[in-house]
Tab-separated table of C-alpha atoms in Angstrom:
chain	number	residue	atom	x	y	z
A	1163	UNK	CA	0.000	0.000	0.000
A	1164	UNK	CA	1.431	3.131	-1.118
A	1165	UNK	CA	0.673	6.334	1.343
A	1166	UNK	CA	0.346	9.887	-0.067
A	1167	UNK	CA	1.528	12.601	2.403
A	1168	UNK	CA	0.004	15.899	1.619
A	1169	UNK	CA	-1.177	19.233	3.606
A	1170	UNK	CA	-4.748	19.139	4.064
A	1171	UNK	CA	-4.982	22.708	2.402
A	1172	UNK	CA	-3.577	23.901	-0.660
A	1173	UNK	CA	-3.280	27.506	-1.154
A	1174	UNK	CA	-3.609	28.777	-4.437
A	1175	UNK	CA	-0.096	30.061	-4.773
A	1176	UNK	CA	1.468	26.818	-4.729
A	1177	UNK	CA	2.891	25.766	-7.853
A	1178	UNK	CA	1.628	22.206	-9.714
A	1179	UNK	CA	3.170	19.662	-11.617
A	1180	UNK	CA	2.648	20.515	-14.995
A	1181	UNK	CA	2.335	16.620	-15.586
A	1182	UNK	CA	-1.603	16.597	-15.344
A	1183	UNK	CA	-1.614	12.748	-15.774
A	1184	UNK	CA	0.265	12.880	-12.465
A	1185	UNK	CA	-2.265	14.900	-10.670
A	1186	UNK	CA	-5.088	13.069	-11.936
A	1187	UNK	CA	-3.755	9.550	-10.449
A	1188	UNK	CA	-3.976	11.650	-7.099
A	1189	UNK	CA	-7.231	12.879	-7.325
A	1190	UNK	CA	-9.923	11.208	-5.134
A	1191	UNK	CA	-6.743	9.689	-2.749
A	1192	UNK	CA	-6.494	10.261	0.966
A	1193	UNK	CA	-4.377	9.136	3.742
A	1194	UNK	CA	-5.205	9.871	7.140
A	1195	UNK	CA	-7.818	12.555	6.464
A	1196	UNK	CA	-5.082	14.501	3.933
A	1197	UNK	CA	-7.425	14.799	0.790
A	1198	UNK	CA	-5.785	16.208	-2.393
A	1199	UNK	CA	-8.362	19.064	-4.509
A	1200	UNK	CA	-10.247	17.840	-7.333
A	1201	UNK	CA	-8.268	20.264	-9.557
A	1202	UNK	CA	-5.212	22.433	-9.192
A	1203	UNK	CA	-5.674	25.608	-8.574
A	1204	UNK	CA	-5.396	28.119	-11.501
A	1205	UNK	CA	-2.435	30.966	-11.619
A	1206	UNK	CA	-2.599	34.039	-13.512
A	1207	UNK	CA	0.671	34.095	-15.103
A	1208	UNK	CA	2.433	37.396	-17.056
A	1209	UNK	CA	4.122	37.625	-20.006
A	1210	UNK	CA	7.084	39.092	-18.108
A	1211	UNK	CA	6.988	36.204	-16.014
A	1212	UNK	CA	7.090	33.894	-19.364
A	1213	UNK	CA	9.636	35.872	-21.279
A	1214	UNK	CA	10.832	39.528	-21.371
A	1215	UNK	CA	9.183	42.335	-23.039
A	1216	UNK	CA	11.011	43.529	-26.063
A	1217	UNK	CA	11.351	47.410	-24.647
A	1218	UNK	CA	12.906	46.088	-21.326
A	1219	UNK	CA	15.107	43.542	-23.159
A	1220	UNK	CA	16.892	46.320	-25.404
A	1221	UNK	CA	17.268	48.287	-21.838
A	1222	UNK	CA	19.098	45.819	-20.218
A	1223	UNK	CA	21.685	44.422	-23.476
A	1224	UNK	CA	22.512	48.515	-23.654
A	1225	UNK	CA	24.433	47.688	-20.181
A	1226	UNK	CA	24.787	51.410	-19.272
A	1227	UNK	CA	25.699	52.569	-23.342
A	1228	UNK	CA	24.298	54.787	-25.104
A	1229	UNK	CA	22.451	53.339	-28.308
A	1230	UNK	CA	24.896	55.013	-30.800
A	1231	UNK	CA	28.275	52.643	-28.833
A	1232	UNK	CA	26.222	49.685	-30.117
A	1233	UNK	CA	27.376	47.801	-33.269
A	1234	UNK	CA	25.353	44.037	-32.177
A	1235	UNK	CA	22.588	44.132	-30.427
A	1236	UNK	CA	20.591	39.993	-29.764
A	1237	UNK	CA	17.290	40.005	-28.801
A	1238	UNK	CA	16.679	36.474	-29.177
A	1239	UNK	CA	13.164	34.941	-27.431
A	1240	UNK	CA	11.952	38.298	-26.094
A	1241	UNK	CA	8.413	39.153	-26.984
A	1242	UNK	CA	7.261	41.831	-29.234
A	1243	UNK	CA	3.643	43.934	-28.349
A	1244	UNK	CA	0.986	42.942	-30.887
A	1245	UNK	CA	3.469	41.439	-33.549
A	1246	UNK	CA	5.571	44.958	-33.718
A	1247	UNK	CA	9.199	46.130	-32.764
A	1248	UNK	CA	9.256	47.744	-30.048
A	1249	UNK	CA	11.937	50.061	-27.948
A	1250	UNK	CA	14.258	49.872	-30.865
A	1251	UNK	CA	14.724	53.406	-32.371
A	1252	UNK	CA	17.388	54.988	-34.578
A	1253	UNK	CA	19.448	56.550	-32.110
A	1254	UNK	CA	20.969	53.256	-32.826
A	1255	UNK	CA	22.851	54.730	-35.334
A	1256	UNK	CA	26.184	52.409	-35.848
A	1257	UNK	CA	23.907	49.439	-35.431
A	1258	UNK	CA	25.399	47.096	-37.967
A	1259	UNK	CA	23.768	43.121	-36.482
A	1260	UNK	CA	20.217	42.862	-35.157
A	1261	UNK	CA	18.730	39.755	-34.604
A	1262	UNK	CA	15.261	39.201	-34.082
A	1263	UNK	CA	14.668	35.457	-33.473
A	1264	UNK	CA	11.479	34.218	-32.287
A	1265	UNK	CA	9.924	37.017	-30.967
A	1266	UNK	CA	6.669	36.858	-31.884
A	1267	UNK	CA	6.959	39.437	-35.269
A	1268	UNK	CA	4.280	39.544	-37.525
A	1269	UNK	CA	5.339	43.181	-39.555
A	1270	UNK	CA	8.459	45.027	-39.728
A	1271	UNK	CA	6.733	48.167	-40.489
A	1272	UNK	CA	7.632	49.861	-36.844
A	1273	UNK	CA	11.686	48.993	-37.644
A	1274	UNK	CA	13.286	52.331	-36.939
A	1275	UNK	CA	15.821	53.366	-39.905
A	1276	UNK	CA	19.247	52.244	-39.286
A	1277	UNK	CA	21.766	53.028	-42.262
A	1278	UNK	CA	24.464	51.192	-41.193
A	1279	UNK	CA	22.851	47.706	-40.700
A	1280	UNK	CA	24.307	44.813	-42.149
A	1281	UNK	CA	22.832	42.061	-41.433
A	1282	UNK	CA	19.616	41.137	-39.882
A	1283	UNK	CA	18.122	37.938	-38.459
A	1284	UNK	CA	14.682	37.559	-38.409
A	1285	UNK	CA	13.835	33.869	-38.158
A	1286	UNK	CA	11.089	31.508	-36.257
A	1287	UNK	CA	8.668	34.575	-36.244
A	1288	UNK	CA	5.240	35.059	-38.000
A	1289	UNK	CA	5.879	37.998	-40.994
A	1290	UNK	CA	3.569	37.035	-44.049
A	1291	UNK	CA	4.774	40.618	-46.526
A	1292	UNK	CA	5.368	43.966	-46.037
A	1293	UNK	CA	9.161	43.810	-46.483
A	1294	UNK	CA	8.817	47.141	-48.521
A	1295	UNK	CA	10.029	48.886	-45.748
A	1296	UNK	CA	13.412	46.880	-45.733
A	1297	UNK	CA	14.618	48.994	-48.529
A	1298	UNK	CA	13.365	52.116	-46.751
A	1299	UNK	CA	14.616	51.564	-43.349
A	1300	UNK	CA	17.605	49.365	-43.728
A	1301	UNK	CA	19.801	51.006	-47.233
A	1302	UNK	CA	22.902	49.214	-46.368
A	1303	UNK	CA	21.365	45.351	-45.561
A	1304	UNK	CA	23.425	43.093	-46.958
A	1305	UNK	CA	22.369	39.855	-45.090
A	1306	UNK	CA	18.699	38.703	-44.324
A	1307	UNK	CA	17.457	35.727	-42.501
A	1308	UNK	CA	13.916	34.909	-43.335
A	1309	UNK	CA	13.916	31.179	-42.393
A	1310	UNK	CA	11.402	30.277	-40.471
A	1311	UNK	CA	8.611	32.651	-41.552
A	1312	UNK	CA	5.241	32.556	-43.437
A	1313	UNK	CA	6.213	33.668	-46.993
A	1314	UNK	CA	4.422	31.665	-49.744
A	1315	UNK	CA	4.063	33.604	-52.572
A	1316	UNK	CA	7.844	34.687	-54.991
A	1317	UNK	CA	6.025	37.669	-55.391
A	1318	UNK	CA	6.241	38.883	-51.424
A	1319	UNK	CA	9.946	38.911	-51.861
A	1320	UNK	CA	10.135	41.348	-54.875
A	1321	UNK	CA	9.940	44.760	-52.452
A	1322	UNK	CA	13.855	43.556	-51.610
A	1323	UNK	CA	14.489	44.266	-55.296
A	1324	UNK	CA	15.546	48.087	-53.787
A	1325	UNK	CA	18.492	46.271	-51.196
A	1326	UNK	CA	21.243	46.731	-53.426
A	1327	UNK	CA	23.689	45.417	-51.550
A	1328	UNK	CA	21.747	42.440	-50.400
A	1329	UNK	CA	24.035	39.328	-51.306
A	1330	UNK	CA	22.761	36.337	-48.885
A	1331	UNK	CA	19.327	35.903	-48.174
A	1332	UNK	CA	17.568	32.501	-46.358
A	1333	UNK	CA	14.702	31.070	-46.705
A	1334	UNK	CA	14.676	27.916	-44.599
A	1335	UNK	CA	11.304	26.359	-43.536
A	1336	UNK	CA	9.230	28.611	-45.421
A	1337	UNK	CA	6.446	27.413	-47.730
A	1338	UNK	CA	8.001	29.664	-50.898
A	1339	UNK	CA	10.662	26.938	-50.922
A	1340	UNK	CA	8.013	24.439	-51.929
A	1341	UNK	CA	7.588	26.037	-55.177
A	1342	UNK	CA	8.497	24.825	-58.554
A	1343	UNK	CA	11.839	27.009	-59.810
A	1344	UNK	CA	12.471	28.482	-56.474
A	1345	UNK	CA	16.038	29.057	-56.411
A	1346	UNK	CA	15.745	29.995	-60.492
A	1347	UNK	CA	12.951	32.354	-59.804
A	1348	UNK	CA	14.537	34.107	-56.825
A	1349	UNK	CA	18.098	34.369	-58.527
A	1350	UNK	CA	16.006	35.975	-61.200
A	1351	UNK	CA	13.896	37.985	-59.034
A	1352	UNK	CA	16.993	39.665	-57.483
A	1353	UNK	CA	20.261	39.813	-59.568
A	1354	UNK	CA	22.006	41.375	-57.190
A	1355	UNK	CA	22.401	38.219	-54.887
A	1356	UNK	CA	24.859	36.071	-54.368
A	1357	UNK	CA	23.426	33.443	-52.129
A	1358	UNK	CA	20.138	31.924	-51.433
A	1359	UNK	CA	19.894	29.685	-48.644
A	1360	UNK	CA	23.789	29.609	-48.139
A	1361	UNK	CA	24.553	28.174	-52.166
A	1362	UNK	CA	25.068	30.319	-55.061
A	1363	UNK	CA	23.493	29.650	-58.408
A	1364	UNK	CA	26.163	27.230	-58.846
A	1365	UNK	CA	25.217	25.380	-55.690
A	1366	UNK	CA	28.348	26.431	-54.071
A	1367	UNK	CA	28.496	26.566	-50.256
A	1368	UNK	CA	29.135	30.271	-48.931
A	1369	UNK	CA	32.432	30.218	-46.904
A	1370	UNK	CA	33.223	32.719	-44.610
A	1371	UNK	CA	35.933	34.389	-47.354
A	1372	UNK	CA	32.798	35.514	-49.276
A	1373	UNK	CA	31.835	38.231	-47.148
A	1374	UNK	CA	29.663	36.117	-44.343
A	1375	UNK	CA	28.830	38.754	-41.554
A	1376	UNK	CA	30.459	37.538	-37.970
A	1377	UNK	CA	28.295	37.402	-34.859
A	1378	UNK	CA	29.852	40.986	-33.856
A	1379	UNK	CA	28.714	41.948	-36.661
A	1380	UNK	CA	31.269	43.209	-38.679
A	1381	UNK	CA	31.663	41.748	-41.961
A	1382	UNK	CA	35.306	40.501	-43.841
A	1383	UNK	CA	35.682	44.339	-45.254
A	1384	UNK	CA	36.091	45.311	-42.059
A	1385	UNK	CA	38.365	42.116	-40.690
A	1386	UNK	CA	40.474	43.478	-43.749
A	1387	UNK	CA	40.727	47.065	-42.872
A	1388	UNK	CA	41.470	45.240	-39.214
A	1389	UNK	CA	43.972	43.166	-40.578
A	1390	UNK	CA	45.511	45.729	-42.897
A	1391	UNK	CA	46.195	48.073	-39.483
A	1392	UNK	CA	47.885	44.873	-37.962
A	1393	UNK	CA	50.033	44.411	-40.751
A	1394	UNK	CA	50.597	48.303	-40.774
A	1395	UNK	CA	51.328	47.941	-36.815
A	1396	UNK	CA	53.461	44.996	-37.563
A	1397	UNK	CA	55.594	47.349	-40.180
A	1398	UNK	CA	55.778	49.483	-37.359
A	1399	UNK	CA	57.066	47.214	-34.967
A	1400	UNK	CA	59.758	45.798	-37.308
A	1401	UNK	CA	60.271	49.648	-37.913
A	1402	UNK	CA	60.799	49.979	-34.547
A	1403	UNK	CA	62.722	46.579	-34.018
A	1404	UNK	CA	65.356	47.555	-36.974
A	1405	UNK	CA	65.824	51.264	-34.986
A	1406	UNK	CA	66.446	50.034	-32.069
A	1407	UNK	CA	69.261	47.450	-33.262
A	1408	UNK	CA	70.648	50.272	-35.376
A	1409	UNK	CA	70.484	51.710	-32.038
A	1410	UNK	CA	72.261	48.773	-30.464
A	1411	UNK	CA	74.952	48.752	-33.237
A	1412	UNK	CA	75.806	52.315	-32.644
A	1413	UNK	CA	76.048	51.820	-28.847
A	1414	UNK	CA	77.989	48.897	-29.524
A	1415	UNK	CA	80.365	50.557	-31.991
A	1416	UNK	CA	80.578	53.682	-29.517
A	1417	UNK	CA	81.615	51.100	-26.607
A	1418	UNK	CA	84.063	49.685	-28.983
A	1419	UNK	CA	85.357	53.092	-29.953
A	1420	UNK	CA	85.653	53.566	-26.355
A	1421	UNK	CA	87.287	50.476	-25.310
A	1422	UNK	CA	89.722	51.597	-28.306
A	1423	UNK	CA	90.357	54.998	-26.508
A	1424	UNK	CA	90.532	54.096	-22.973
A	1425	UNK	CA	93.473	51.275	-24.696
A	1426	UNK	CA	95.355	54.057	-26.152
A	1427	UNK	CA	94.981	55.985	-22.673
A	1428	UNK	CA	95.847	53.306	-21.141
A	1429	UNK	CA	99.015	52.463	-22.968
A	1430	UNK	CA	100.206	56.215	-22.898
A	1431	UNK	CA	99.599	56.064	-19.194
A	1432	UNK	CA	101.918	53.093	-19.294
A	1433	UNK	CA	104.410	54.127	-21.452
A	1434	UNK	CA	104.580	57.418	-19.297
A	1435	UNK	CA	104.519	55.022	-16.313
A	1436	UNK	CA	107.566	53.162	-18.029
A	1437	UNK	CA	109.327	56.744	-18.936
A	1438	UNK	CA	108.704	57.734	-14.729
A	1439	UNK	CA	110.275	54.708	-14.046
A	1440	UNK	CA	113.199	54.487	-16.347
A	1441	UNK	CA	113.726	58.213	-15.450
A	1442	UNK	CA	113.732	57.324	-11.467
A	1443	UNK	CA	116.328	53.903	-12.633
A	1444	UNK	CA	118.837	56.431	-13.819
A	1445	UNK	CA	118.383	58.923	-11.032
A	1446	UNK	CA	119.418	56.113	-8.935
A	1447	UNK	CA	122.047	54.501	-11.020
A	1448	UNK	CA	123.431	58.200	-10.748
A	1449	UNK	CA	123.259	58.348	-6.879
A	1450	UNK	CA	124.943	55.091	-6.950
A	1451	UNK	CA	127.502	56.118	-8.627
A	1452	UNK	CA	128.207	58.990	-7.033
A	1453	UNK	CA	128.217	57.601	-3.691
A	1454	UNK	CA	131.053	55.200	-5.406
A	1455	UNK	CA	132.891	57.913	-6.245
A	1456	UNK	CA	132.861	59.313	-2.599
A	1457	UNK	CA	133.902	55.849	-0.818
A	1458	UNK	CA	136.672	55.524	-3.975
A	1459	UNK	CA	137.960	59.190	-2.398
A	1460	UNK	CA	137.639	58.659	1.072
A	1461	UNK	CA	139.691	55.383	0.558
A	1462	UNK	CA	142.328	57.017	-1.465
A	1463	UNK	CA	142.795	59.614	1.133
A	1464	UNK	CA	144.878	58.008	3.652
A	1465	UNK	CA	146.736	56.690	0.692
A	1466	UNK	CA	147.941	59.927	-0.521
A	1467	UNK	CA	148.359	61.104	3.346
A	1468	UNK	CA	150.935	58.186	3.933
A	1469	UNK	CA	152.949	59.438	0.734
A	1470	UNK	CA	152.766	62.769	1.685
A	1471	UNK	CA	154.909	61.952	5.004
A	1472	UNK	CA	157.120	59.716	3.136
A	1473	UNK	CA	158.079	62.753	0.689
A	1474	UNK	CA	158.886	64.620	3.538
A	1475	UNK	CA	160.735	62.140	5.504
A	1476	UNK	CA	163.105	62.013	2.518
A	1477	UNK	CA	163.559	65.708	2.123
């Protein structure tokens, strides 16, 4: 026998297991006067609680910017207000990735205009036309993401005729890919592409050299100016690099100049050492000599004393 344990009343702010079949095996059940409800009691819940509003979403990715230091800006699985953009406006002015992803779209007619947009993700919503205002809006587009969406007819996708620079659009999971000619019809439709659903008319995969827009959204004409300032940096640095060992030659050659001098110093010190020297070696050969002289005298004085008296003995 299996005993249930459960408070004898429920308040309505408990929460339920959202398995009903689970409830249901409970219903009718006591044990030791503990009876469950016959039903679970109903919550009012908000679509904040759910998932965030679009307007407060934008509020918090800003992260104390302003909306002209944002270049990327993901609002992924917030909800829009009656289909619509909302909270987005174009003091987002060097705006350059958006992406819209399952937020509950239905129109883009309330996008703000943002001329320096490049790429724009609007898949898993619910927009049926209207993409007129792309071309209005959104000059500079170059990518699109459409996948997702409920475009049937070829003809809904002629208002993107006016995105001049559009080059890669998709079209996954919509029912316009169900049509006879689709890729031939939309390569028609719009010359200026370059891609449809990541292949070119030549069913060639898109790589990432042909201009696919990164998730910071900057695109590879930007990676090359990025990469063109490294390379200029890197002259720079090898600038600096062959300086400073033209630098280090110098010092090297002034040490060895120096080295050179201080030898010459040194050897006239030591040849003027050597002349002191030589100069003191004679003073003293003299003084030897000269004391010589004086004990050569002094002996030859008695000498001479001693013939003196014999000379005079003899006069």
């Amino acid at each position: 026998m299996v005993l249930v344990l459960m408070p004898q009343q429920v308040k309505e702010s408990e929460s339920w297991s959202s398995d009903r079949g689970w409830f249901q095996q409970l219903q009718g059940i006591s044990a030791f006067g503990l009876k469950i409800p016959a039903k679970p009691p109903e919550r009012k819940v908000s679509l904040l609680q759910v998932t965030m509003e679009m307007k407060k979403r934008i509020h918090l990715e800003l992260r104390n910017r302003t909306p002209s230091d944002v270049r990327e800006l993901v609002l992924d699985n917030c909800r829009s207000v009656d289909g619509k953009v909302e909270g987005l406006t174009d003091e987002f002015v060097n705006l350059e990735f958006l992406s819209l992803i399952n937020v509950g779209l239905i129109t883009v007619s309330t996008l703000p205009k943002l001329g320096k947009l490049k790429k724009l993700e609007l898949s898993d919503n619910r927009i049926s036309g209207g993409l007129d205002v792309l071309a209005e809006t959104l000059p500079n587009l170059t990518h699109l993401n459409l996948s997702g969406n409920k475009l049937k007819d070829i003809s809904t996708l002629e208002p993107l005729k006016k995105l001049d620079n559009l080059k890669s659009l998709d079209l996954f999971n919509c029912e316009v890919t169900n049509l006879n000619d689709y890729r031939e019809s939309v390569f028609e439709l719009l010359p200026q592409l370059t891609y449809l659903d990541g292949y070119d008319m030549e069913d060639m995969e898109a790589t990432d050299s042909d201009g696919e827009v990164d998730g910071d959204g900057v695109d590879d004409d930007e990676d090359e100016e990025g990469e063109d300032e490294e390379d200029e940096e890197g002259d720079e640095e090898d600038f600096d690099e062959e300086e400073d060992e033209e630098e280090d030659e110098e010092e090297v050659e002034g040490e060895e100049d120096d080295e050179e001098v201080s030898g010459e110093d040194e050897e006239e010190d030591f040849g003027q050492e050597r002349d002191v020297e030589d100069e003191d070696e004679e003073e003293d050969e003299d003084e030897e000599e000269a004391e010589a002289g004086k004990g050569e005298k002094r002996k030859r004085d008695p000498e001479d004393e001693d013939d003196d008296e014999d000379d005079e003995e003899d006069d």
